[in-house]
Tab-separated table of C-alpha atoms and ligand atoms in Angstrom:
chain	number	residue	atom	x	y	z
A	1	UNK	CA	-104.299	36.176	59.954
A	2	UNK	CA	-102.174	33.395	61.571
A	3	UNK	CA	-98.333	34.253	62.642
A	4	UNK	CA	-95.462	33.826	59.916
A	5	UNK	CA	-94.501	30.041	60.093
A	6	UNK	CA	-90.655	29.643	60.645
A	7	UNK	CA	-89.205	26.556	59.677
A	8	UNK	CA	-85.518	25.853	60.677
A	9	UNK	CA	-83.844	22.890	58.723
A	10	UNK	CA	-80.622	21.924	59.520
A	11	UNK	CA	-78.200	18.801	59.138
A	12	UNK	CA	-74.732	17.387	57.452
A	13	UNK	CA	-74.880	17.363	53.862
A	14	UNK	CA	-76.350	14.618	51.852
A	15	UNK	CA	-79.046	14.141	54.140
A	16	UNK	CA	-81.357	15.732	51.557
A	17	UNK	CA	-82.050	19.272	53.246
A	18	UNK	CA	-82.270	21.609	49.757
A	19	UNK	CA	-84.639	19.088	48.448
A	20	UNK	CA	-86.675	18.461	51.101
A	21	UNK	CA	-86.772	22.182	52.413
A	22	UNK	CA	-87.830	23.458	48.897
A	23	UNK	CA	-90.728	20.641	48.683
A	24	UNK	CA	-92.039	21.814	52.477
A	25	UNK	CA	-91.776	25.025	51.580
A	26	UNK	CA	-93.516	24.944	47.626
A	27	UNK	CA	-96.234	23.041	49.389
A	28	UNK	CA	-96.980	25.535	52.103
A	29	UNK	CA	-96.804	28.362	50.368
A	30	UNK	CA	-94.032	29.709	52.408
A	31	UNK	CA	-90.561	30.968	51.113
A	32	UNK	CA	-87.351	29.486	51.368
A	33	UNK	CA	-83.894	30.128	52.337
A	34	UNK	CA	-80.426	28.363	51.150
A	35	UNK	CA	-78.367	29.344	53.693
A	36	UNK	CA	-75.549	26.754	52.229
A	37	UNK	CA	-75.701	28.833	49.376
A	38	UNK	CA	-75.059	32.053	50.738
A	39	UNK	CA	-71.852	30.724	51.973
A	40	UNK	CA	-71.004	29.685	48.750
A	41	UNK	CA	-71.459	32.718	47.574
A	42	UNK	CA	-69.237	34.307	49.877
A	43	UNK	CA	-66.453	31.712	49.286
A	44	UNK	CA	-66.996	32.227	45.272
A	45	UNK	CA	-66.461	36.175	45.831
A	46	UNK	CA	-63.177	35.559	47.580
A	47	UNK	CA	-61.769	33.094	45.356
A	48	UNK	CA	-62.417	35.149	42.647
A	49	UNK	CA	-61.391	38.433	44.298
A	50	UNK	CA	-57.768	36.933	45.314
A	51	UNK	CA	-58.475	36.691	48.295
A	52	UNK	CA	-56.372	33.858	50.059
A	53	UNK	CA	-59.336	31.608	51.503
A	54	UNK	CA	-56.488	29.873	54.414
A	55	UNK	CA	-56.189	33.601	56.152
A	56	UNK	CA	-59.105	34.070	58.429
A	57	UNK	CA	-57.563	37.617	59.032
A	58	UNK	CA	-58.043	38.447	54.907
A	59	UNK	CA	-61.158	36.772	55.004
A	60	UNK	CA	-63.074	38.586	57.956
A	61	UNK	CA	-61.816	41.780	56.122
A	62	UNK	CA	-62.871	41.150	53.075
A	63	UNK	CA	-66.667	39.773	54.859
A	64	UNK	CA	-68.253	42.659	54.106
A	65	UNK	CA	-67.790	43.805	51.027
A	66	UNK	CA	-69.574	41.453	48.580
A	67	UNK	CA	-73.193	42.131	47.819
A	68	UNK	CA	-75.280	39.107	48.099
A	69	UNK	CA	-79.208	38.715	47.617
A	70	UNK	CA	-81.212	35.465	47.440
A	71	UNK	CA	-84.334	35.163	45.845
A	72	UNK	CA	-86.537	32.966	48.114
A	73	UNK	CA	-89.455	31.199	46.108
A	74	UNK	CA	-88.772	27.733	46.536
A	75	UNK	CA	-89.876	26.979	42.919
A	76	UNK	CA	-87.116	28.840	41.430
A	77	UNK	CA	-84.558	30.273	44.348
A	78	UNK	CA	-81.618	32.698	42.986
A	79	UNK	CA	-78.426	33.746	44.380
A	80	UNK	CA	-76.469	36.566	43.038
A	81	UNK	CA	-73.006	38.412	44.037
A	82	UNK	CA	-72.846	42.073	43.132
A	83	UNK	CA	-75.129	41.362	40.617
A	84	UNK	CA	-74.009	38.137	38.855
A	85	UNK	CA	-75.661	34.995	39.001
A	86	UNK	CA	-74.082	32.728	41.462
A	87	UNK	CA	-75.946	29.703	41.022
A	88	UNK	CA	-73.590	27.887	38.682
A	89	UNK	CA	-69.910	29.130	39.987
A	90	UNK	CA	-71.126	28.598	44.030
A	91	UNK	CA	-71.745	24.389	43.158
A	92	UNK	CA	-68.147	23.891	41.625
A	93	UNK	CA	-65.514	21.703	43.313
A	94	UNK	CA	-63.088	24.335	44.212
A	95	UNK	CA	-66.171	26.349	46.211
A	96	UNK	CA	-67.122	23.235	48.031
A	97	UNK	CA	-63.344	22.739	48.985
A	98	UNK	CA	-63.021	26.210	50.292
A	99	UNK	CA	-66.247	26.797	51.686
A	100	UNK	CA	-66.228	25.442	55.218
A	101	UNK	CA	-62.659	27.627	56.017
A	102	UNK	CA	-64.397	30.478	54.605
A	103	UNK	CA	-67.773	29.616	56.895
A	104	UNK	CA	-65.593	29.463	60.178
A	105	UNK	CA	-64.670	32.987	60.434
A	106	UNK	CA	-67.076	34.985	62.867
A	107	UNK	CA	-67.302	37.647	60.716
A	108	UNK	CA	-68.349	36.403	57.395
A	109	UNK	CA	-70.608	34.564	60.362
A	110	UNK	CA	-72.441	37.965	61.857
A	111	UNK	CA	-72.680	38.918	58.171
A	112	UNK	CA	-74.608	36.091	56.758
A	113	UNK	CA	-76.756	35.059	59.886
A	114	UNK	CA	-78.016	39.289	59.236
A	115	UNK	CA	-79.222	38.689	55.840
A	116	UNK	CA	-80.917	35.824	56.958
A	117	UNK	CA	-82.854	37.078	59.684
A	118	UNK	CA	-83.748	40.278	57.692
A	119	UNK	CA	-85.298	37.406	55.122
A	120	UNK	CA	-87.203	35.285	57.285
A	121	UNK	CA	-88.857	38.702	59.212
A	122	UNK	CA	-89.766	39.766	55.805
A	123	UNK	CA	-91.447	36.191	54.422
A	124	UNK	CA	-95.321	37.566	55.329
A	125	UNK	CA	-96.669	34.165	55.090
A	126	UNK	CA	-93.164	32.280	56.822
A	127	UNK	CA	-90.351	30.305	55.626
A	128	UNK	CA	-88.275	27.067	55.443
A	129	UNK	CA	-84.452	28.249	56.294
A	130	UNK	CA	-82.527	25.546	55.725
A	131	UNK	CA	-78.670	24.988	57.094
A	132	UNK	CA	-76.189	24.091	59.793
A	133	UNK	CA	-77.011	26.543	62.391
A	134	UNK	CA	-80.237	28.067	61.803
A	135	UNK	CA	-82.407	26.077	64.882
A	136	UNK	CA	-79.164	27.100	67.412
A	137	UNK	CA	-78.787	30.272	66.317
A	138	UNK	CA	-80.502	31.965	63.105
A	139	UNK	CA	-83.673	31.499	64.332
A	140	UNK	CA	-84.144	30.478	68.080
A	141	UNK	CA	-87.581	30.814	67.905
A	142	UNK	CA	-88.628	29.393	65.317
A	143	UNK	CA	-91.976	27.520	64.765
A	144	UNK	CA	-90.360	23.895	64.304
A	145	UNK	CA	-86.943	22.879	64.345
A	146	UNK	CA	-85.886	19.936	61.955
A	147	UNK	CA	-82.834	17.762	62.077
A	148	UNK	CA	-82.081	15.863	59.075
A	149	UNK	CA	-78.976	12.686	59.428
A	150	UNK	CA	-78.467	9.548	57.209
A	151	UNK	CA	-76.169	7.158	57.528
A	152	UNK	CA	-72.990	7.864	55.479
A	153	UNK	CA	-73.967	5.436	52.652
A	154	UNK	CA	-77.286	6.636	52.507
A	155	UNK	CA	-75.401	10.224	52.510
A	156	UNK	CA	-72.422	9.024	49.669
A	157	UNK	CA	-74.987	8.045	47.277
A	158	UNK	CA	-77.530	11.120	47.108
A	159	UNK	CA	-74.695	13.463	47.186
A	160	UNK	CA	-73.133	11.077	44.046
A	161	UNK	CA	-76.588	11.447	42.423
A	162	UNK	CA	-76.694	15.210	42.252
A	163	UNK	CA	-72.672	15.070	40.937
A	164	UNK	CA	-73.821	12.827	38.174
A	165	UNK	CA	-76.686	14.994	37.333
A	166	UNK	CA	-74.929	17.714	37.321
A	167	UNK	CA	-72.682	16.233	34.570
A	168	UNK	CA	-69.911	15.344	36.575
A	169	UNK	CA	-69.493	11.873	34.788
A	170	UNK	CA	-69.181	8.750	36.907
A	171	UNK	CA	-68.878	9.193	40.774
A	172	UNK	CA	-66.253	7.882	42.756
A	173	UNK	CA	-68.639	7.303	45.753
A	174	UNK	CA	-65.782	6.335	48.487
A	175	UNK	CA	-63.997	9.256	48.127
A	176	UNK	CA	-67.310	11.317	48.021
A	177	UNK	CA	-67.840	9.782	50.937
A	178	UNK	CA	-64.719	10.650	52.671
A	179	UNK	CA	-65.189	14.458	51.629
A	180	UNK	CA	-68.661	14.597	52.955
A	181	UNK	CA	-67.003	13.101	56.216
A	182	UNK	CA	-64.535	15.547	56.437
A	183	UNK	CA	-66.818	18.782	55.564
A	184	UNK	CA	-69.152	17.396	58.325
A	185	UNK	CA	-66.455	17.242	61.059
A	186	UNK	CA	-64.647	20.423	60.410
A	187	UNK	CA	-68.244	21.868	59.692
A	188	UNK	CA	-69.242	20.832	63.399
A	189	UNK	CA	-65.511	21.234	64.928
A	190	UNK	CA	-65.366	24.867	64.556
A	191	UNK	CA	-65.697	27.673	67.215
A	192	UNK	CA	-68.505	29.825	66.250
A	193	UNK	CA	-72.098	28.679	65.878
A	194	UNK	CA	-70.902	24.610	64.705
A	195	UNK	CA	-73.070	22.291	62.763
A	196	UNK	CA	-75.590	21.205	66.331
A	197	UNK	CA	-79.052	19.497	66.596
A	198	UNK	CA	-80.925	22.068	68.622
A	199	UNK	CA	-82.164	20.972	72.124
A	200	UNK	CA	-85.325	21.522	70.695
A	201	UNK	CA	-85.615	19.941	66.877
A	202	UNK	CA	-87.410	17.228	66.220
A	203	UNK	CA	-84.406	14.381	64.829
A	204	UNK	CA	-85.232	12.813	61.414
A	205	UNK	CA	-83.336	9.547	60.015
A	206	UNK	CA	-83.815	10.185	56.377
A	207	UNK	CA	-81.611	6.948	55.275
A	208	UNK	CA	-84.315	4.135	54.697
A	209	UNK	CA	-87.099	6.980	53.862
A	210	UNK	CA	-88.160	8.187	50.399
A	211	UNK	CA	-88.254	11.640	49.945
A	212	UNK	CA	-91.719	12.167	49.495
A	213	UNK	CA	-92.062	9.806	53.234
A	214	UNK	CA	-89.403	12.995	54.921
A	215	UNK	CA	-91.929	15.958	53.389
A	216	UNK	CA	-95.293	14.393	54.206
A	217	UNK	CA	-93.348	14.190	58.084
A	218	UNK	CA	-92.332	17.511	57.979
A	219	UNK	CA	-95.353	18.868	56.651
A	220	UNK	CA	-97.143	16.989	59.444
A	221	UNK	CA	-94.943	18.101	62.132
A	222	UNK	CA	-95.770	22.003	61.281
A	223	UNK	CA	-99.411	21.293	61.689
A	224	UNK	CA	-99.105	20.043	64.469
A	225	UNK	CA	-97.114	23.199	66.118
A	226	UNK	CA	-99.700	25.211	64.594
A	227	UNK	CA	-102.808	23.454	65.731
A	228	UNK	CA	-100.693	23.580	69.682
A	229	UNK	CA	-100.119	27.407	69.193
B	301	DC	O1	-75.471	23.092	52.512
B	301	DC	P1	-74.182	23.265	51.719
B	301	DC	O2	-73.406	22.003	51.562
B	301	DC	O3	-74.397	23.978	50.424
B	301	DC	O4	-73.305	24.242	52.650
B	301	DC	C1	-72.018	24.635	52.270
B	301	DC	C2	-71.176	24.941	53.492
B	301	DC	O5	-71.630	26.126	54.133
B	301	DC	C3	-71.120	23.872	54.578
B	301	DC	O6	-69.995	23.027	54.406
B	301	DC	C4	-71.002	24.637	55.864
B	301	DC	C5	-71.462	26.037	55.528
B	301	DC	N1	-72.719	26.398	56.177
B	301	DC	C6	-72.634	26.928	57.448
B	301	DC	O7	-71.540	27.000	58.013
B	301	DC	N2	-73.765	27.351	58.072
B	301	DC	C7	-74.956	27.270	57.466
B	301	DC	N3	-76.057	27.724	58.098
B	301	DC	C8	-75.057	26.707	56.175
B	301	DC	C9	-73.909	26.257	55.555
């Protein structure tokens, strides 16, 4: 049998990481990892715990207590917290506000990076990770190492897309733009493990491609690794 194939996708939001990673990943056969997600989920369990989100002290107590497990097929990932379905709760504004504060402290850090190196060692066929960090330091060794950008536009309006499908009404897409601006810089600003292309990934400019054109890239980049291993 052929070694596990790890893929490590990381990026700024808006760049079109979830959709691409679960399409790689559906079409592979391997399993896939939201890493985003799991620090949503973290953020959602301290919010709702009263725990105050602004004192890193609280919050690197607190890191270890919630129970979070992802499901990993890409057709249908999950994401509960101590046994309640996250999905919904983890997407809302007030997560997304919170969430890169939460995401800076080390320990909720050493916590999260755990469960997701205890998933991809246990995917038996491999898996698509997909995140900020995973290339630098989730996964160091993984098989192929993708960066996703896109320009800020390009970034603006597929983020705007997914608010309007998700029933958020009409889309103020300047100031979605500013708050994907300023998730991305304190998201690549902080101290431990920051948003960072690996020395190693392979950049991709998703802005003027479809997303069909980024998978069929992707998909063609892992056989090549495979057919040089
Ligand atoms: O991919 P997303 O927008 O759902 O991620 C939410 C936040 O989680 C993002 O602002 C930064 C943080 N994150 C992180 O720090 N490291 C990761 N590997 C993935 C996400």
């Amino acid at each position: 049998m052929s070694n596990p194939v790890i893929v490590a996708i990381d990026g700024p939001s808006g760049t079109g990481k979830s959709s691409t990673s679960k399409a790689v990943a559906a079409r592979l056969g391997l399993s896939y990892l939201d890493t985003g997600a799991q620090y949503r989920a973290m953020t959602w369990w301290m919010l709702s715990n009263g725990v105050d989100v602004g004192d890193s002290a609280a919050v690197a107590t607190a890191a270890e207590k919630p129970v979070i497990i992802s499901g990993t097929d890409p057709s249908g990932p999950t994401i509960t917290v101590d046994g309640a379905d996250a999905s919904g709760p983890i997407r809302t504004q007030e997560v997304t506000g919170a969430v890169s504060a939460v995401s800076a402290v080390p320990e909720v850090r050493t916590r999260l990076v755990e469960l997701q190196r205890s998933a991809a060692s246990g995917a038996a066929a491999g898996i698509v990770v997909e995140g900020r960090d995973i290339g630098t330091t989730v996964l160091p060794d993984a098989t192929l190492k993708v960066f996703l950008t896109a320009s800020p536009e390009a970034r603006a309006a597929r983020r705007g897309g997914e608010l309007t499908a998700a029933g958020n009404g009409a889309v103020d897409l300047a100031a979605t733009q500013a708050a994907l601006v300023r998730r991305d810089a304190a998201d690549s600003g902080r101290k431990t493990s920051p948003l960072a292309k690996a020395e190693d990934a392979v950049e991709v400019d998703t802005s003027d491609l479809t997303l069909d054109q980024v998978i069929d890239r992707i998909v063609a980049l892992i056989g090549e690794k495979r057919d040089a291993s």
